[in-house]
Coordinates of C-alpha atoms and ligand atoms in Angstrom, one line a residue:
M1 CA 136.2 92.4 110.5
S2 CA 135.4 93.5 107.4
G3 CA 132.6 96.5 106.6
I4 CA 130.5 97.8 103.6
L5 CA 132.5 101.1 103.9
D6 CA 136.0 99.6 104.4
G7 CA 138.4 102.0 103.1
K8 CA 135.8 104.7 102.4
R9 CA 136.6 108.6 102.9
I10 CA 133.1 110.1 103.9
L11 CA 131.8 113.9 104.5
I12 CA 129.1 114.0 106.9
T13 CA 127.4 117.1 107.9
G14 CA 124.7 117.6 110.2
V15 CA 125.8 116.2 113.4
L16 CA 124.3 118.6 116.0
M17 CA 123.0 116.3 118.8
E18 CA 123.2 112.6 119.4
S19 CA 119.4 112.6 118.1
S20 CA 120.9 113.5 114.9
I21 CA 120.4 111.4 112.2
A22 CA 123.8 112.2 110.8
F23 CA 125.3 111.0 114.5
H24 CA 124.0 107.5 114.0
T25 CA 124.9 107.8 110.2
A26 CA 128.6 108.6 111.6
K27 CA 128.7 106.0 114.0
V28 CA 127.7 103.0 111.4
A29 CA 129.6 104.2 109.1
Q30 CA 132.9 104.1 111.1
E31 CA 131.6 100.5 112.5
Q32 CA 131.4 99.9 109.0
G33 CA 135.2 100.9 107.9
A34 CA 134.7 104.3 107.4
E35 CA 137.3 107.4 107.7
V36 CA 134.6 110.0 108.8
I37 CA 134.8 113.6 108.6
L38 CA 132.5 116.2 110.2
T39 CA 131.0 119.6 109.6
A40 CA 129.3 121.8 111.9
F41 CA 127.1 124.6 112.3
P42 CA 126.6 127.1 114.0
R43 CA 130.0 126.0 116.2
P44 CA 132.4 123.5 115.8
T45 CA 132.6 122.7 119.7
L46 CA 128.9 121.6 119.9
T47 CA 129.4 119.3 117.7
E48 CA 132.9 118.0 119.0
R49 CA 131.8 117.5 122.4
I50 CA 128.9 115.0 120.5
A51 CA 131.7 113.6 118.4
K52 CA 133.4 112.3 121.7
K53 CA 130.7 109.5 121.9
L54 CA 131.6 108.0 118.5
P55 CA 133.7 105.0 118.4
K56 CA 136.3 106.7 117.0
P57 CA 138.0 110.6 117.0
V58 CA 136.8 112.7 114.1
K59 CA 137.9 116.0 112.8
V60 CA 135.1 118.9 113.0
L61 CA 135.3 121.6 110.3
E62 CA 133.1 124.7 110.6
L63 CA 130.5 125.0 107.7
D64 CA 127.6 127.1 107.3
V65 CA 126.2 125.9 104.1
T66 CA 125.0 129.3 103.0
N67 CA 128.4 131.0 103.4
D68 CA 130.0 131.3 100.3
E69 CA 134.0 131.5 102.0
H70 CA 132.8 128.0 103.8
L71 CA 132.2 126.3 101.0
D72 CA 135.3 128.0 98.9
R73 CA 137.4 126.8 101.6
L74 CA 136.0 123.2 102.6
A75 CA 138.0 121.0 99.7
G76 CA 141.4 122.4 100.7
L77 CA 140.6 121.9 104.6
V78 CA 138.6 118.3 103.6
K79 CA 142.3 117.5 101.1
E80 CA 144.7 118.4 104.1
E81 CA 143.0 115.6 106.1
L82 CA 141.7 113.0 104.1
G83 CA 143.3 113.6 100.7
S84 CA 139.8 112.7 98.8
L85 CA 136.4 111.8 99.2
D86 CA 134.2 109.1 98.5
G87 CA 130.9 109.9 100.0
V88 CA 129.3 112.8 100.9
V89 CA 126.2 113.5 103.8
H90 CA 123.5 116.2 103.5
S91 CA 121.8 116.2 106.6
I92 CA 120.8 119.6 107.1
G93 CA 117.6 121.3 107.2
F94 CA 116.0 124.7 108.6
A95 CA 113.0 127.2 108.5
P96 CA 112.2 129.8 110.5
Q97 CA 109.5 129.7 112.7
D98 CA 106.8 131.7 110.9
A99 CA 107.4 129.1 107.8
L100 CA 106.0 126.2 110.1
G101 CA 103.4 124.9 112.4
G102 CA 100.0 126.3 110.4
N103 CA 101.3 129.5 109.2
F104 CA 101.6 128.5 105.6
L105 CA 99.5 131.1 104.0
N106 CA 100.9 134.0 105.8
T107 CA 104.8 132.9 105.7
P108 CA 106.5 135.9 104.3
F109 CA 108.9 135.1 101.1
D110 CA 112.1 135.9 103.3
S111 CA 111.8 133.1 105.4
V112 CA 110.2 130.2 102.6
A113 CA 113.9 131.5 100.7
T114 CA 115.8 130.6 103.9
A115 CA 114.3 127.3 103.9
M116 CA 114.9 126.6 100.6
H117 CA 118.7 128.3 100.6
V118 CA 119.4 126.2 103.8
S119 CA 117.2 123.0 103.4
A120 CA 117.3 122.4 99.4
F121 CA 119.9 124.8 97.3
S122 CA 122.4 123.8 100.2
L123 CA 122.5 120.0 98.5
K124 CA 123.8 121.7 95.1
S125 CA 126.2 123.9 96.8
L126 CA 127.9 121.1 98.8
A127 CA 127.9 118.9 95.9
M128 CA 129.6 121.4 94.0
A129 CA 132.3 122.1 97.3
C130 CA 133.3 118.4 97.7
R131 CA 133.4 117.6 93.7
P132 CA 136.9 118.0 93.3
L133 CA 137.9 115.8 96.1
M134 CA 135.8 113.1 94.3
A135 CA 137.7 112.7 90.9
D136 CA 137.3 109.1 91.0
G137 CA 133.4 109.1 91.5
G138 CA 131.5 108.8 94.7
S139 CA 127.9 109.0 96.5
I140 CA 126.2 112.0 97.8
V141 CA 123.4 111.2 100.2
G142 CA 120.8 113.8 101.7
L143 CA 117.9 113.2 103.8
T144 CA 114.1 114.2 103.1
F145 CA 110.5 113.9 104.8
D146 CA 108.3 112.7 101.9
A147 CA 107.3 115.6 99.4
Q148 CA 104.5 113.9 97.8
F149 CA 102.3 114.7 100.4
A150 CA 100.7 117.7 102.4
W151 CA 101.6 117.4 106.2
P152 CA 100.1 119.0 109.0
Q153 CA 102.4 121.7 110.4
Y154 CA 105.2 120.9 107.9
D155 CA 104.6 123.7 105.9
W156 CA 106.9 125.5 103.8
M157 CA 109.5 122.3 104.9
G158 CA 107.2 120.7 102.6
P159 CA 108.2 122.9 99.1
A160 CA 111.4 123.0 100.4
K161 CA 111.7 119.1 100.6
A162 CA 110.2 118.9 97.2
A163 CA 112.9 121.5 95.8
L164 CA 115.6 119.4 97.9
E165 CA 114.0 116.0 95.9
A166 CA 114.2 117.9 92.8
T167 CA 117.4 118.6 93.1
S168 CA 118.9 115.7 93.7
R169 CA 117.5 114.2 90.4
Y170 CA 119.2 117.1 88.8
L171 CA 123.1 116.4 90.6
A172 CA 122.3 112.8 89.5
R173 CA 121.5 113.9 86.1
D174 CA 124.7 116.3 86.0
L175 CA 127.1 114.3 88.0
G176 CA 126.4 111.0 86.4
K177 CA 129.3 111.4 83.9
D178 CA 131.8 111.7 86.6
S179 CA 130.5 108.7 88.3
I180 CA 128.9 110.4 90.9
R181 CA 125.6 109.2 92.0
C182 CA 122.9 111.3 94.3
N183 CA 120.3 109.8 96.4
L184 CA 118.1 110.4 99.6
I185 CA 116.7 108.5 102.3
S186 CA 113.1 109.5 103.1
A187 CA 113.0 108.7 106.7
G188 CA 109.7 108.8 109.0
P189 CA 109.5 111.2 111.8
L190 CA 112.0 111.4 114.5
G191 CA 112.9 113.4 117.7
S192 CA 115.9 115.9 116.6
M193 CA 116.2 119.4 117.3
A194 CA 115.1 120.2 113.8
A195 CA 111.7 118.2 114.6
K196 CA 111.2 119.5 118.0
S197 CA 111.6 123.1 116.3
I198 CA 108.2 122.2 114.1
P199 CA 105.4 123.4 116.5
G200 CA 102.7 120.2 116.7
F201 CA 105.4 118.0 115.4
S202 CA 103.7 114.9 117.5
E203 CA 100.9 115.9 115.5
L204 CA 102.4 114.6 112.5
A205 CA 104.6 111.8 114.2
D206 CA 101.1 110.6 115.5
V207 CA 100.1 109.4 112.0
W208 CA 103.0 106.7 112.3
N209 CA 101.1 105.5 115.4
H210 CA 98.1 104.4 113.6
R211 CA 99.7 103.9 109.5
S212 CA 103.0 102.4 110.1
P213 CA 103.1 98.4 109.0
L214 CA 106.5 98.4 110.9
E215 CA 106.8 99.5 114.1
W216 CA 107.9 102.8 114.5
N217 CA 110.2 104.3 116.5
M218 CA 110.4 107.8 116.8
T219 CA 113.8 107.9 119.2
D220 CA 115.9 105.6 117.1
P221 CA 117.8 107.5 114.5
E222 CA 119.8 104.2 113.7
P223 CA 117.2 102.7 111.0
A224 CA 117.9 106.0 108.7
G225 CA 121.5 106.2 109.4
R226 CA 121.7 102.7 108.0
G227 CA 120.0 103.4 104.9
V228 CA 122.5 106.1 104.0
V229 CA 125.2 104.3 104.8
A230 CA 123.9 101.2 102.6
L231 CA 123.9 104.3 99.6
L232 CA 127.1 105.5 100.4
S233 CA 128.2 101.7 100.1
D234 CA 129.4 99.8 96.4
F235 CA 125.9 98.1 97.2
F236 CA 123.8 100.5 95.1
P237 CA 126.4 101.2 92.3
K238 CA 123.7 102.0 89.5
T239 CA 121.4 103.9 91.7
T240 CA 121.2 107.3 91.4
G241 CA 118.2 110.1 91.5
E242 CA 116.7 107.8 93.6
I243 CA 114.6 108.2 97.0
I244 CA 114.6 104.9 99.6
H245 CA 112.2 105.2 102.2
V246 CA 112.8 104.4 105.6
D247 CA 109.5 104.9 107.3
G248 CA 108.2 101.8 108.2
G249 CA 106.3 101.6 105.2
V250 CA 103.8 104.4 105.7
H251 CA 104.6 105.9 102.1
M252 CA 102.8 103.1 100.4
M253 CA 99.9 102.8 102.6
G254 CA 96.1 103.9 101.3
A255 CA 94.7 104.3 104.5
Ligands
NAD301 N1 113.6 114.7 112.4 C1 113.1 113.9 111.3 O1 112.0 113.6 111.5 C2 113.3 114.0 110.0 C3 112.5 113.0 109.1 C4 112.7 112.8 107.8 C5 114.1 113.9 107.4 N2 114.5 114.3 108.1 C6 116.1 115.5 107.7 O2 117.0 114.9 108.0 C7 118.2 115.9 108.3 C8 118.7 116.0 109.6 O3 117.9 116.6 110.4 P1 117.8 115.8 112.1 O4 116.5 115.4 112.1 O5 118.7 114.7 112.3 O6 117.9 116.8 113.1 P2 119.0 117.9 113.4 O7 118.6 119.1 114.3 O8 119.8 116.7 114.5 O9 119.9 118.2 111.9 C9 119.7 119.6 111.4 C10 121.1 119.8 110.9 O10 121.1 120.8 110.1 C11 122.1 121.8 110.5 N3 121.8 123.0 109.7 C12 121.0 124.0 109.8 N4 121.4 124.9 109.3 C13 122.6 124.9 108.7 C14 123.3 125.8 107.9 N5 122.9 126.8 107.7 N6 124.7 125.1 107.5 C15 124.5 123.9 107.9 N7 124.3 123.2 108.6 C16 122.7 123.6 109.0 C17 121.9 121.9 112.1 O11 123.5 122.2 112.5 C18 121.9 120.3 112.4 O12 123.2 119.6 112.7 C19 117.1 117.1 107.5 O13 117.5 117.7 106.4 C20 115.9 116.6 108.1 O14 114.6 117.5 107.4 C21 114.4 114.7 109.8

């Protein structure tokens, strides 16, 4: 059976639990014919355990996206395994507790800086670390939560996502000459570890119960994973700097 990622080599970050968007991305990518390599934070052992539930075995490499040594050695390690890359998935987000949950006005800059470093600047770091492996072009895909709006509880993750969205556009601008596209999926709320770490996340997620034209299932990350895989495929060949919503339609509802 042929798939839309047949013959493609894809690096996927962010597999932590089975609830991770990255886990479902890896699953759909393998089902669609891709050869997948995962990176793990904080420990490869955790990701390796979850990765056993994927359709095919995968290699897991350690990557803290704020660690320059990890970033510097990444291309060499991936090259040994796969030779080159056609796609890279950034499925990474983190903000310290005092940057979330209604503390916006009192968050210290150190915590804001951490959120920005891990959640936004890291898209540039990952893209540059993988660029040498995409000599024939490629597709970089990240995950955002619509940064046009001020959401309840989301606090400094909001500005971090706004920075991620802008970073994606600037990467699209600067990497276009290498035939590398950079796009984001803007997902609706999903009950992953990252989401559970946001105090009051259910209040935010409840918006989808009232406003989503399509029924939204917070426990099903597969639609987001499918969106990522579509952007990794050859079916968006001239799309870059774009944000595609996989949010049930909430982004376009006026009330
Ligand atoms: N869950 C949601 O409601 C939702 C909605 C829209 C967008 N997103 C975004 O999707 C992406 C994936 O999140 P998820 O919901 O699958 O949660 P998740 O907790 O499963 O994934 C977050 C990942 O970030 C990784 N990470 C954190 N710090 C890191 C670091 N320093 N280096 C490398 N990796 C690091 C974690 O290991 C984890 O795998 C994030 O960008 C998140 O903001 C999530």
